Amino acid sequence: MSIIRKVASALQTALGSALDQLGRQTGVIRRQRKFTGATLLKTMVLTLLKSPAAKTDAFVATAAQLGVTVTAKAVEDRFTDTLVGFLRAGLEHVLGHALAADPAAIPLLDKFTAVEIADSTSVTVPDESADEFPGCGGKSGSGKATVKLQVAWELRTGALTKLALQPGRHSDAKSQGPDDPVVPGSLSLRDLGDFSLERFRKVGASGAYWISRWQQGTTVFDADGRPRDLLEYVRGHQGSGPLDEPILLGAEERLPCRLIVLRVPPEMAARRRQKAYERARKHGTVPGAEQLAWCEWTVFVTNCPAELLSWKEVVVLYRARWQIELRFKLWKSHNHLATYRETWSAVERMAVFWAKLIGVVLQHWLLLTSTWSNPRRSHWKAAAVIRQWVVSLTGALDDIEALIGVLAGMTTTINAVAHKKLQSKSPSSFQLLLNPELLNWNC
C-alpha cells in the first residue's frame, strides 16, 4: 500500500464514526441535532490546523463544509469543560492509530532496526489546570500550570511512537518507565535530561544501542577499572583526531561503553562559556573552573562499537537528535500550540490546546506523504503547503478516492516547493546522514 493510501485510510479511520461513540461517552453529544462526535472534532481540529488563531466564523465555515449548518453562538456555546474532555479523549483515540512510512533510503540509519529520538517540551496552560499540571513557576507567577509533552520519533519511518502528557514539574530522567519496551537492534538518542546509567544498561541488555553526551561529574574508569581524572586526561591527549576508547562509566555501575572526546572550535567554546555565565547569573552564582574548562570539549558515550559506527557516524547520529527540537519549534511557531487569543477564556484555551495537539499529530501523518521518501524535503515548507490544502482535505474526508486524489495533489505541490538547499561549508543534517564524511570537525 502506498504511503498516500495509508495516510488517507488512517485519516478516515481516526476521524470516523468511532468519534460519535466517544462523543456520547464523554457527554459532549447528548441528543444529535447538528453535530456528531466526528463532525465536532473535525470542526475544531481542522479549523485550527488551517488558522491557529481562528475566530468563531472560521469554525462555522468548517462545520458548513462538513455538512453541519450552525450559528456562531452555537459554536461558542460548545466551548465547555465537556468539550475539553471530549477533545482530550479524541487525542488518545487518534494516537491509537499508529502510522509509519517505508524506511528512508539512508544507509547510516539502516544499520539499526529503528532510530528513536526523544525529548520533551513544555506548554503553559491556564492556571485553572495547575492541580493536574503543576508548573515550575517563573517570573511574575507565570508557569503556574504547565503541560510537559514527552515525544518520541522514529527517524527511519517517521513514526510518532510516543506523545505523553505530564505535569511540568515532572523530571525528564523519570519519563521512561522500567517496563517501556526496547526494540532489539534499535538505537536510542536522548539529551542530557534523560541521562541514566540504569536505562543505558537496560537498553544494552535488550540487544539495542544508545548514544548520549557524557554528564559532567559521572565517574569514569579506564577499561581495566582504574579511576580516571577525565579532564586532566583529555587535556593530555596528543594527536590530530578525537579521543576514542573503551571505558567503564559510573562509580557503582561500571557500565562498559565507548568514550569519544572532541575539542570544539574556540568560538564555540567562547559561546558555551558565555551561556554558562548567563545560567549561573540567574541563580546568583558563577560557574566553576572545571565547568568552564569543559566548555572546550564535547564528550560522547555510547555502547556502539567502532566496527558498527565510526566516530563521525556517532557525532552525525547524535546531531540528528536536534530534529525533534525543530519539530517542537514547528508545533509552537507554525501551529501556535502554546499561544492563544487574548479574549479566550480558560476553558476555551484548554479546548484549543487539545484540538491543536490533535492537529499536529494529523499534520505529522500528512508530512509522511512527502518528506520521508526524500530527506531533502523541508518540513517547515511542507507544513505551510498542508495549511493551504486543509480546506480541500476537509471536503474529501468522506470519500477515500477523492481524499487520495487531494493528498496526491498536495504531495505534488510539496515536492515542487519544499526543498532544502545543499550547503557546502556547513552541511545540513540530511546531507551528513547521507554522507557522514562531510562532517568537518576541527579537533
Short mmCIF file of C-alpha atoms in Angstrom, two decimals:
data_model
loop_
_atom_site.label_atom_id
_atom_site.label_comp_id
_atom_site.label_asym_id
_atom_site.label_seq_id
_atom_site.Cartn_x
_atom_site.Cartn_y
_atom_site.Cartn_z
CA MET A 1 0.00 0.00 0.00
CA SER A 2 1.40 3.41 -0.95
CA ILE A 3 2.03 5.93 1.81
CA ILE A 4 -0.66 8.23 0.37
CA ARG A 5 -3.29 5.49 0.57
CA LYS A 6 -2.09 4.54 4.08
CA VAL A 7 -2.43 8.15 5.27
CA ALA A 8 -5.84 8.51 3.63
CA SER A 9 -7.07 5.32 5.30
CA ALA A 10 -5.67 6.39 8.68
CA LEU A 11 -7.35 9.81 8.43
CA GLN A 12 -10.71 8.28 7.61
CA THR A 13 -10.47 5.74 10.43
CA ALA A 14 -9.15 8.12 13.10
CA LEU A 15 -11.69 10.81 12.22
CA GLY A 16 -14.57 8.43 11.58
CA SER A 17 -17.64 7.07 13.30
CA ALA A 18 -15.80 5.88 16.42
CA LEU A 19 -15.73 9.54 17.45
CA ASP A 20 -19.53 9.53 17.53
CA GLN A 21 -19.49 6.96 20.30
CA LEU A 22 -16.72 8.87 22.06
CA GLY A 23 -18.86 11.98 21.92
CA ARG A 24 -21.73 10.18 23.65
CA GLN A 25 -19.42 8.60 26.24
CA THR A 26 -17.94 11.95 27.22
CA GLY A 27 -21.32 13.67 27.21
CA VAL A 28 -20.43 16.27 24.59
CA ILE A 29 -23.13 14.78 22.34
CA ARG A 30 -26.38 14.10 24.22
CA ARG A 31 -29.03 14.48 21.55
CA GLN A 32 -27.83 14.64 17.97
CA ARG A 33 -29.28 17.75 16.45
CA LYS A 34 -26.43 19.22 14.43
CA PHE A 35 -23.01 17.93 15.41
CA THR A 36 -21.94 14.32 15.72
CA GLY A 37 -18.80 13.45 17.63
CA ALA A 38 -16.89 13.13 14.37
CA THR A 39 -18.06 16.41 12.84
CA LEU A 40 -17.49 18.29 16.09
CA LEU A 41 -13.90 17.11 16.47
CA LYS A 42 -13.11 17.72 12.79
CA THR A 43 -14.60 21.19 13.01
CA MET A 44 -12.36 22.11 15.94
CA VAL A 45 -9.17 20.43 14.75
CA LEU A 46 -9.21 21.26 11.05
CA THR A 47 -10.16 24.89 11.65
CA LEU A 48 -7.21 25.40 13.99
CA LEU A 49 -4.86 23.45 11.71
CA LYS A 50 -5.66 25.97 8.98
CA SER A 51 -5.90 29.07 11.19
CA PRO A 52 -4.32 28.69 14.68
CA ALA A 53 -5.92 31.95 15.88
CA ALA A 54 -9.27 31.27 14.21
CA LYS A 55 -12.31 33.35 15.07
CA THR A 56 -15.79 31.90 15.50
CA ASP A 57 -16.79 32.40 11.86
CA ALA A 58 -13.92 30.14 10.76
CA PHE A 59 -15.36 27.28 12.86
CA VAL A 60 -18.80 27.95 11.38
CA ALA A 61 -17.34 27.75 7.86
CA THR A 62 -15.58 24.44 8.54
CA ALA A 63 -18.75 23.00 10.05
CA ALA A 64 -20.70 24.04 6.95
CA GLN A 65 -18.15 22.31 4.72
CA LEU A 66 -18.71 19.15 6.79
CA GLY A 67 -22.46 19.42 6.22
CA VAL A 68 -23.33 20.98 9.59
CA THR A 69 -25.12 24.34 9.47
CA VAL A 70 -24.77 26.15 12.80
CA THR A 71 -24.73 29.72 14.06
CA ALA A 72 -21.76 31.48 15.62
CA LYS A 73 -23.48 31.34 19.00
CA ALA A 74 -23.97 27.57 18.66
CA VAL A 75 -20.21 27.20 18.16
CA GLU A 76 -19.37 29.49 21.07
CA ASP A 77 -21.71 27.53 23.33
CA ARG A 78 -19.78 24.36 22.53
CA PHE A 79 -16.67 25.57 24.39
CA THR A 80 -17.30 23.88 27.73
CA ASP A 81 -15.47 21.58 30.10
CA THR A 82 -17.26 18.69 28.41
CA LEU A 83 -15.72 19.68 25.06
CA VAL A 84 -12.29 19.77 26.73
CA GLY A 85 -12.81 16.21 27.99
CA PHE A 86 -14.00 15.04 24.58
CA LEU A 87 -11.03 16.53 22.73
CA ARG A 88 -8.65 15.06 25.27
CA ALA A 89 -10.19 11.63 24.73
CA GLY A 90 -10.07 12.31 20.99
CA LEU A 91 -6.30 12.76 21.18
CA GLU A 92 -5.93 9.33 22.79
CA HIS A 93 -8.16 7.88 20.08
CA VAL A 94 -6.08 9.41 17.27
CA LEU A 95 -2.79 8.34 18.85
CA GLY A 96 -4.07 4.78 18.85
CA HIS A 97 -3.77 4.75 15.06
CA ALA A 98 -0.02 4.41 14.58
CA LEU A 99 1.25 5.36 11.15
CA ALA A 100 4.68 4.90 9.59
CA ALA A 101 6.19 5.34 6.14
CA ASP A 102 8.56 2.96 4.41
CA PRO A 103 12.11 3.46 5.76
CA ALA A 104 14.02 6.30 4.16
CA ALA A 105 16.92 5.24 1.91
CA ILE A 106 19.69 6.29 4.31
CA PRO A 107 22.41 3.63 4.78
CA LEU A 108 23.54 5.03 8.13
CA LEU A 109 20.04 4.61 9.61
CA ASP A 110 19.72 1.18 8.03
CA LYS A 111 22.37 -0.12 10.42
CA PHE A 112 19.61 -0.25 13.05
CA THR A 113 16.14 -1.74 13.24
CA ALA A 114 14.89 1.65 14.46
CA VAL A 115 16.44 5.02 15.34
CA GLU A 116 14.39 6.72 18.03
CA ILE A 117 14.94 10.28 19.17
CA ALA A 118 13.06 11.54 22.19
CA ASP A 119 12.79 14.76 24.15
CA SER A 120 10.27 16.94 25.94
CA THR A 121 8.85 20.40 25.52
CA SER A 122 6.65 22.44 27.84
CA VAL A 123 3.46 24.37 27.08
CA THR A 124 1.96 26.84 29.53
CA VAL A 125 -1.76 26.32 30.08
CA PRO A 126 -4.35 28.30 32.11
CA ASP A 127 -3.73 28.50 35.86
CA GLU A 128 -7.02 26.68 36.43
CA SER A 129 -5.23 23.48 35.33
CA ALA A 130 -2.49 23.78 37.96
CA ASP A 131 -3.87 20.94 40.13
CA GLU A 132 -3.40 18.42 37.32
CA PHE A 133 -0.48 20.06 35.53
CA PRO A 134 1.57 21.98 38.11
CA GLY A 135 4.35 24.01 36.56
CA CYS A 136 7.72 25.06 37.87
CA GLY A 137 6.78 28.68 38.44
CA GLY A 138 8.52 31.60 36.84
CA LYS A 139 8.68 35.36 36.69
CA SER A 140 5.55 37.23 37.72
CA GLY A 141 3.80 33.99 38.61
CA SER A 142 3.98 32.60 35.08
CA GLY A 143 4.22 28.88 34.61
CA LYS A 144 1.79 28.05 37.41
CA ALA A 145 0.25 25.40 35.13
CA THR A 146 2.38 23.67 32.52
CA VAL A 147 1.98 20.58 30.37
CA LYS A 148 5.17 18.72 29.50
CA LEU A 149 4.97 16.78 26.25
CA GLN A 150 7.19 13.69 26.14
CA VAL A 151 7.68 12.84 22.49
CA ALA A 152 9.50 10.01 20.72
CA TRP A 153 10.02 9.93 16.98
CA GLU A 154 11.42 7.10 14.86
CA LEU A 155 13.74 8.52 12.20
CA ARG A 156 13.74 5.61 9.76
CA THR A 157 9.98 5.54 9.17
CA GLY A 158 8.88 8.87 10.60
CA ALA A 159 6.52 7.19 13.07
CA LEU A 160 5.47 9.25 16.08
CA THR A 161 5.98 6.46 18.61
CA LYS A 162 5.13 8.39 21.78
CA LEU A 163 3.26 11.51 22.78
CA ALA A 164 2.64 11.51 26.52
CA LEU A 165 1.48 14.40 28.68
CA GLN A 166 2.89 15.03 32.14
CA PRO A 167 2.94 17.84 34.71
CA GLY A 168 5.54 20.49 34.00
CA ARG A 169 7.38 19.59 37.19
CA HIS A 170 7.92 16.01 36.05
CA SER A 171 11.57 15.05 35.66
CA ASP A 172 12.71 14.06 32.19
CA ALA A 173 15.01 11.44 33.72
CA LYS A 174 11.93 9.62 35.08
CA SER A 175 9.89 9.86 31.89
CA GLN A 176 10.85 6.40 30.65
CA GLY A 177 9.30 3.72 32.81
CA PRO A 178 11.08 0.49 33.70
CA ASP A 179 8.65 -1.53 31.60
CA ASP A 180 8.93 0.59 28.44
CA PRO A 181 9.81 -1.78 25.58
CA VAL A 182 13.19 -1.76 23.88
CA VAL A 183 13.44 -2.98 20.27
CA PRO A 184 16.49 -5.23 19.73
CA GLY A 185 18.90 -3.72 17.23
CA SER A 186 17.46 -0.21 17.65
CA LEU A 187 19.32 2.99 18.50
CA SER A 188 18.16 5.41 21.21
CA LEU A 189 19.18 9.09 21.15
CA ARG A 190 18.43 11.28 24.18
CA ASP A 191 19.70 14.57 25.57
CA LEU A 192 21.30 15.02 28.98
CA GLY A 193 17.94 15.42 30.68
CA ASP A 194 17.44 11.68 30.12
CA PHE A 195 20.97 10.64 31.14
CA SER A 196 20.54 7.40 33.11
CA LEU A 197 23.09 4.62 33.55
CA GLU A 198 20.25 2.31 34.57
CA ARG A 199 18.46 2.98 31.29
CA PHE A 200 21.68 2.55 29.30
CA ARG A 201 22.25 -0.84 30.90
CA LYS A 202 18.68 -1.92 30.16
CA VAL A 203 18.96 -0.86 26.52
CA GLY A 204 22.23 -2.73 26.09
CA ALA A 205 20.89 -5.84 27.83
CA SER A 206 18.00 -5.85 25.34
CA GLY A 207 20.39 -6.03 22.40
CA ALA A 208 19.94 -2.38 21.45
CA TYR A 209 22.19 0.67 21.27
CA TRP A 210 22.37 4.16 22.75
CA ILE A 211 24.35 7.37 22.25
CA SER A 212 24.48 10.19 24.79
CA ARG A 213 26.60 13.10 25.80
CA TRP A 214 28.57 12.49 28.96
CA GLN A 215 27.11 14.11 32.06
CA GLN A 216 29.74 16.11 33.94
CA GLY A 217 30.53 14.58 37.30
CA THR A 218 29.82 10.99 36.21
CA THR A 219 32.76 8.87 37.32
CA VAL A 220 34.93 7.40 34.57
CA PHE A 221 37.26 4.41 34.81
CA ASP A 222 39.61 3.05 32.18
CA ALA A 223 38.89 -0.36 30.69
CA ASP A 224 40.86 -2.04 33.49
CA GLY A 225 38.85 -0.36 36.24
CA ARG A 226 41.32 2.36 37.26
CA PRO A 227 39.68 5.72 38.12
CA ARG A 228 40.44 8.47 35.65
CA ASP A 229 40.54 12.25 36.05
CA LEU A 230 38.86 12.79 32.72
CA LEU A 231 39.58 16.50 32.37
CA GLU A 232 43.27 16.02 33.06
CA TYR A 233 43.33 13.02 30.73
CA VAL A 234 41.74 14.78 27.75
CA ARG A 235 43.99 17.80 28.23
CA GLY A 236 46.97 15.49 27.88
CA HIS A 237 45.63 13.77 24.77
CA GLN A 238 48.02 14.05 21.85
CA GLY A 239 47.09 13.68 18.21
CA SER A 240 45.04 15.36 15.50
CA GLY A 241 41.93 13.23 15.90
CA PRO A 242 39.39 12.64 18.66
CA LEU A 243 39.95 10.56 21.75
CA ASP A 244 38.07 7.29 21.14
CA GLU A 245 38.48 4.41 23.59
CA PRO A 246 36.64 1.92 25.84
CA ILE A 247 35.82 2.93 29.41
CA LEU A 248 33.71 1.94 32.42
CA LEU A 249 31.09 4.51 33.38
CA GLY A 250 29.66 5.18 36.85
CA ALA A 251 31.05 4.79 40.37
CA GLU A 252 28.73 1.87 41.15
CA GLU A 253 27.52 0.72 37.74
CA ARG A 254 30.91 0.36 35.98
CA LEU A 255 28.99 0.27 32.68
CA PRO A 256 31.21 -0.80 29.76
CA CYS A 257 30.93 1.68 26.93
CA ARG A 258 32.89 3.80 24.47
CA LEU A 259 34.16 7.33 25.11
CA ILE A 260 34.58 9.86 22.29
CA VAL A 261 36.03 13.29 23.12
CA LEU A 262 36.37 16.12 20.62
CA ARG A 263 37.84 19.60 21.10
CA VAL A 264 35.45 22.29 19.89
CA PRO A 265 36.49 25.38 17.90
CA PRO A 266 37.48 28.42 20.03
CA GLU A 267 34.39 30.41 19.02
CA MET A 268 32.09 27.59 20.15
CA ALA A 269 33.92 27.30 23.46
CA ALA A 270 33.52 31.06 23.97
CA ARG A 271 29.74 30.84 23.33
CA ARG A 272 29.46 27.97 25.79
CA ARG A 273 31.29 29.92 28.50
CA GLN A 274 29.03 32.92 27.90
CA LYS A 275 25.94 30.74 28.29
CA ALA A 276 27.40 29.18 31.45
CA TYR A 277 27.81 32.64 32.99
CA GLU A 278 24.26 33.61 31.95
CA ARG A 279 22.75 30.49 33.53
CA ALA A 280 24.75 30.94 36.71
CA ARG A 281 23.82 34.62 36.96
CA LYS A 282 20.12 33.70 37.05
CA HIS A 283 20.83 31.72 40.23
CA GLY A 284 23.12 34.34 41.76
CA THR A 285 26.27 32.24 41.29
CA VAL A 286 29.26 31.97 38.97
CA PRO A 287 30.34 28.88 37.01
CA GLY A 288 33.18 26.82 38.45
CA ALA A 289 36.59 26.47 36.86
CA GLU A 290 36.01 22.84 35.85
CA GLN A 291 32.66 23.69 34.24
CA LEU A 292 34.32 26.44 32.22
CA ALA A 293 37.15 24.11 31.23
CA TRP A 294 34.72 21.54 29.86
CA CYS A 295 33.32 24.21 27.51
CA GLU A 296 36.28 23.40 25.26
CA TRP A 297 35.22 19.79 24.75
CA THR A 298 32.29 17.72 23.52
CA VAL A 299 32.11 14.28 25.12
CA PHE A 300 30.00 11.36 23.89
CA VAL A 301 29.43 7.96 25.47
CA THR A 302 27.88 5.03 23.62
CA ASN A 303 27.67 1.27 23.54
CA CYS A 304 28.01 1.29 19.72
CA PRO A 305 31.30 -0.45 18.89
CA ALA A 306 33.78 1.09 16.46
CA GLU A 307 33.11 -1.67 13.94
CA LEU A 308 29.45 -0.57 13.85
CA LEU A 309 29.93 3.21 13.86
CA SER A 310 32.92 5.44 13.22
CA TRP A 311 33.34 8.42 15.50
CA LYS A 312 31.99 10.67 12.73
CA GLU A 313 28.90 8.49 12.42
CA VAL A 314 28.36 8.72 16.20
CA VAL A 315 28.51 12.52 16.03
CA VAL A 316 26.22 12.74 12.98
CA LEU A 317 23.62 10.46 14.54
CA TYR A 318 23.61 12.37 17.81
CA ARG A 319 23.27 15.65 15.93
CA ALA A 320 20.18 14.17 14.24
CA ARG A 321 18.55 14.29 17.68
CA TRP A 322 18.18 18.02 17.07
CA GLN A 323 15.45 17.22 14.54
CA ILE A 324 12.96 16.73 17.37
CA GLU A 325 13.76 20.23 18.66
CA LEU A 326 12.95 21.55 15.20
CA ARG A 327 9.68 19.61 15.32
CA PHE A 328 8.80 21.31 18.63
CA LYS A 329 9.63 24.67 17.07
CA LEU A 330 7.34 23.82 14.15
CA TRP A 331 4.49 22.98 16.52
CA LYS A 332 4.94 26.17 18.52
CA SER A 333 5.81 28.68 15.78
CA HIS A 334 3.77 27.33 12.86
CA ASN A 335 0.89 25.63 14.68
CA HIS A 336 0.99 28.06 17.63
CA LEU A 337 0.50 25.21 20.07
CA ALA A 338 1.45 27.38 23.04
CA THR A 339 -0.36 30.62 22.07
CA TYR A 340 -3.99 31.68 22.33
CA ARG A 341 -6.25 34.62 21.53
CA GLU A 342 -6.29 37.02 24.47
CA THR A 343 -10.08 37.04 24.52
CA TRP A 344 -10.35 33.26 25.03
CA SER A 345 -11.45 32.04 28.45
CA ALA A 346 -9.58 29.33 30.36
CA VAL A 347 -11.98 26.67 29.09
CA GLU A 348 -11.64 27.89 25.50
CA ARG A 349 -7.85 27.84 25.80
CA MET A 350 -7.78 24.27 27.06
CA ALA A 351 -10.17 23.14 24.31
CA VAL A 352 -7.99 24.87 21.72
CA PHE A 353 -4.86 23.29 23.23
CA TRP A 354 -6.23 19.75 22.87
CA ALA A 355 -7.57 20.44 19.38
CA LYS A 356 -4.21 21.85 18.23
CA LEU A 357 -2.43 18.85 19.71
CA ILE A 358 -4.62 16.53 17.63
CA GLY A 359 -3.87 18.78 14.68
CA VAL A 360 -0.09 18.43 14.97
CA VAL A 361 -0.46 14.64 15.06
CA LEU A 362 -2.53 14.73 11.84
CA GLN A 363 -0.02 17.16 10.33
CA HIS A 364 2.76 14.69 11.18
CA TRP A 365 0.89 11.99 9.26
CA LEU A 366 0.42 14.31 6.29
CA LEU A 367 4.13 15.10 6.26
CA LEU A 368 4.84 11.39 5.81
CA THR A 369 3.26 11.51 2.35
CA SER A 370 6.03 13.73 1.03
CA THR A 371 9.01 14.16 3.35
CA TRP A 372 10.11 10.60 4.12
CA SER A 373 10.82 9.34 0.61
CA ASN A 374 13.17 12.30 0.14
CA PRO A 375 15.13 13.52 3.19
CA ARG A 376 15.86 16.75 1.38
CA ARG A 377 12.29 17.92 1.94
CA SER A 378 11.77 20.88 4.28
CA HIS A 379 9.17 20.07 6.93
CA TRP A 380 8.56 23.78 7.51
CA LYS A 381 7.79 24.47 3.86
CA ALA A 382 5.74 21.29 3.64
CA ALA A 383 3.67 22.28 6.69
CA ALA A 384 2.91 25.63 5.06
CA VAL A 385 1.61 23.79 1.98
CA ILE A 386 -0.51 21.49 4.17
CA ARG A 387 -2.19 24.54 5.72
CA GLN A 388 -3.16 25.73 2.23
CA TRP A 389 -4.74 22.34 1.46
CA VAL A 390 -6.78 21.92 4.66
CA VAL A 391 -10.00 23.12 3.01
CA SER A 392 -9.61 20.59 0.19
CA LEU A 393 -8.78 17.83 2.67
CA THR A 394 -11.85 18.67 4.74
CA GLY A 395 -14.15 18.32 1.74
CA ALA A 396 -12.68 14.97 0.72
CA LEU A 397 -12.59 13.13 4.05
CA ASP A 398 -15.70 11.05 3.41
CA ASP A 399 -14.57 9.72 0.01
CA ILE A 400 -11.39 7.62 0.08
CA GLU A 401 -10.60 8.01 -3.63
CA ALA A 402 -11.23 11.75 -3.52
CA LEU A 403 -9.05 12.00 -0.41
CA ILE A 404 -6.25 10.08 -2.12
CA GLY A 405 -6.51 12.49 -5.05
CA VAL A 406 -6.26 15.53 -2.77
CA LEU A 407 -3.27 14.03 -0.92
CA ALA A 408 -1.57 13.31 -4.23
CA GLY A 409 -2.08 16.89 -5.34
CA MET A 410 -0.82 18.21 -2.02
CA THR A 411 2.24 15.96 -2.26
CA THR A 412 2.99 17.17 -5.78
CA THR A 413 2.90 20.76 -4.54
CA ILE A 414 5.19 19.95 -1.61
CA ASN A 415 7.64 18.18 -3.92
CA ALA A 416 7.75 21.29 -6.09
CA VAL A 417 8.44 23.87 -3.40
CA ALA A 418 9.68 22.25 -0.16
CA HIS A 419 13.37 21.81 -0.92
CA LYS A 420 16.30 22.22 1.43
CA LYS A 421 19.34 23.89 -0.09
CA LEU A 422 22.62 21.99 -0.27
CA GLN A 423 25.26 23.63 1.92
CA SER A 424 28.95 23.25 1.23
CA LYS A 425 30.52 24.98 4.26
CA SER A 426 28.15 23.69 6.92
CA PRO A 427 26.34 20.61 5.58
CA SER A 428 22.82 20.18 6.92
CA SER A 429 21.61 17.18 8.90
CA PHE A 430 20.22 15.32 5.89
CA GLN A 431 23.50 15.79 4.00
CA LEU A 432 25.50 14.42 6.91
CA LEU A 433 23.19 11.45 7.35
CA LEU A 434 23.65 10.58 3.70
CA ASN A 435 27.43 11.09 3.89
CA PRO A 436 28.96 11.32 7.40
CA GLU A 437 32.37 12.03 5.87
CA LEU A 438 31.12 15.55 5.13
CA LEU A 439 31.40 16.26 8.85
CA ASN A 440 34.15 18.83 9.35
CA TRP A 441 35.20 18.85 12.99
CA ASN A 442 38.43 20.63 13.81
CA CYS A 443 39.72 18.51 16.69
#
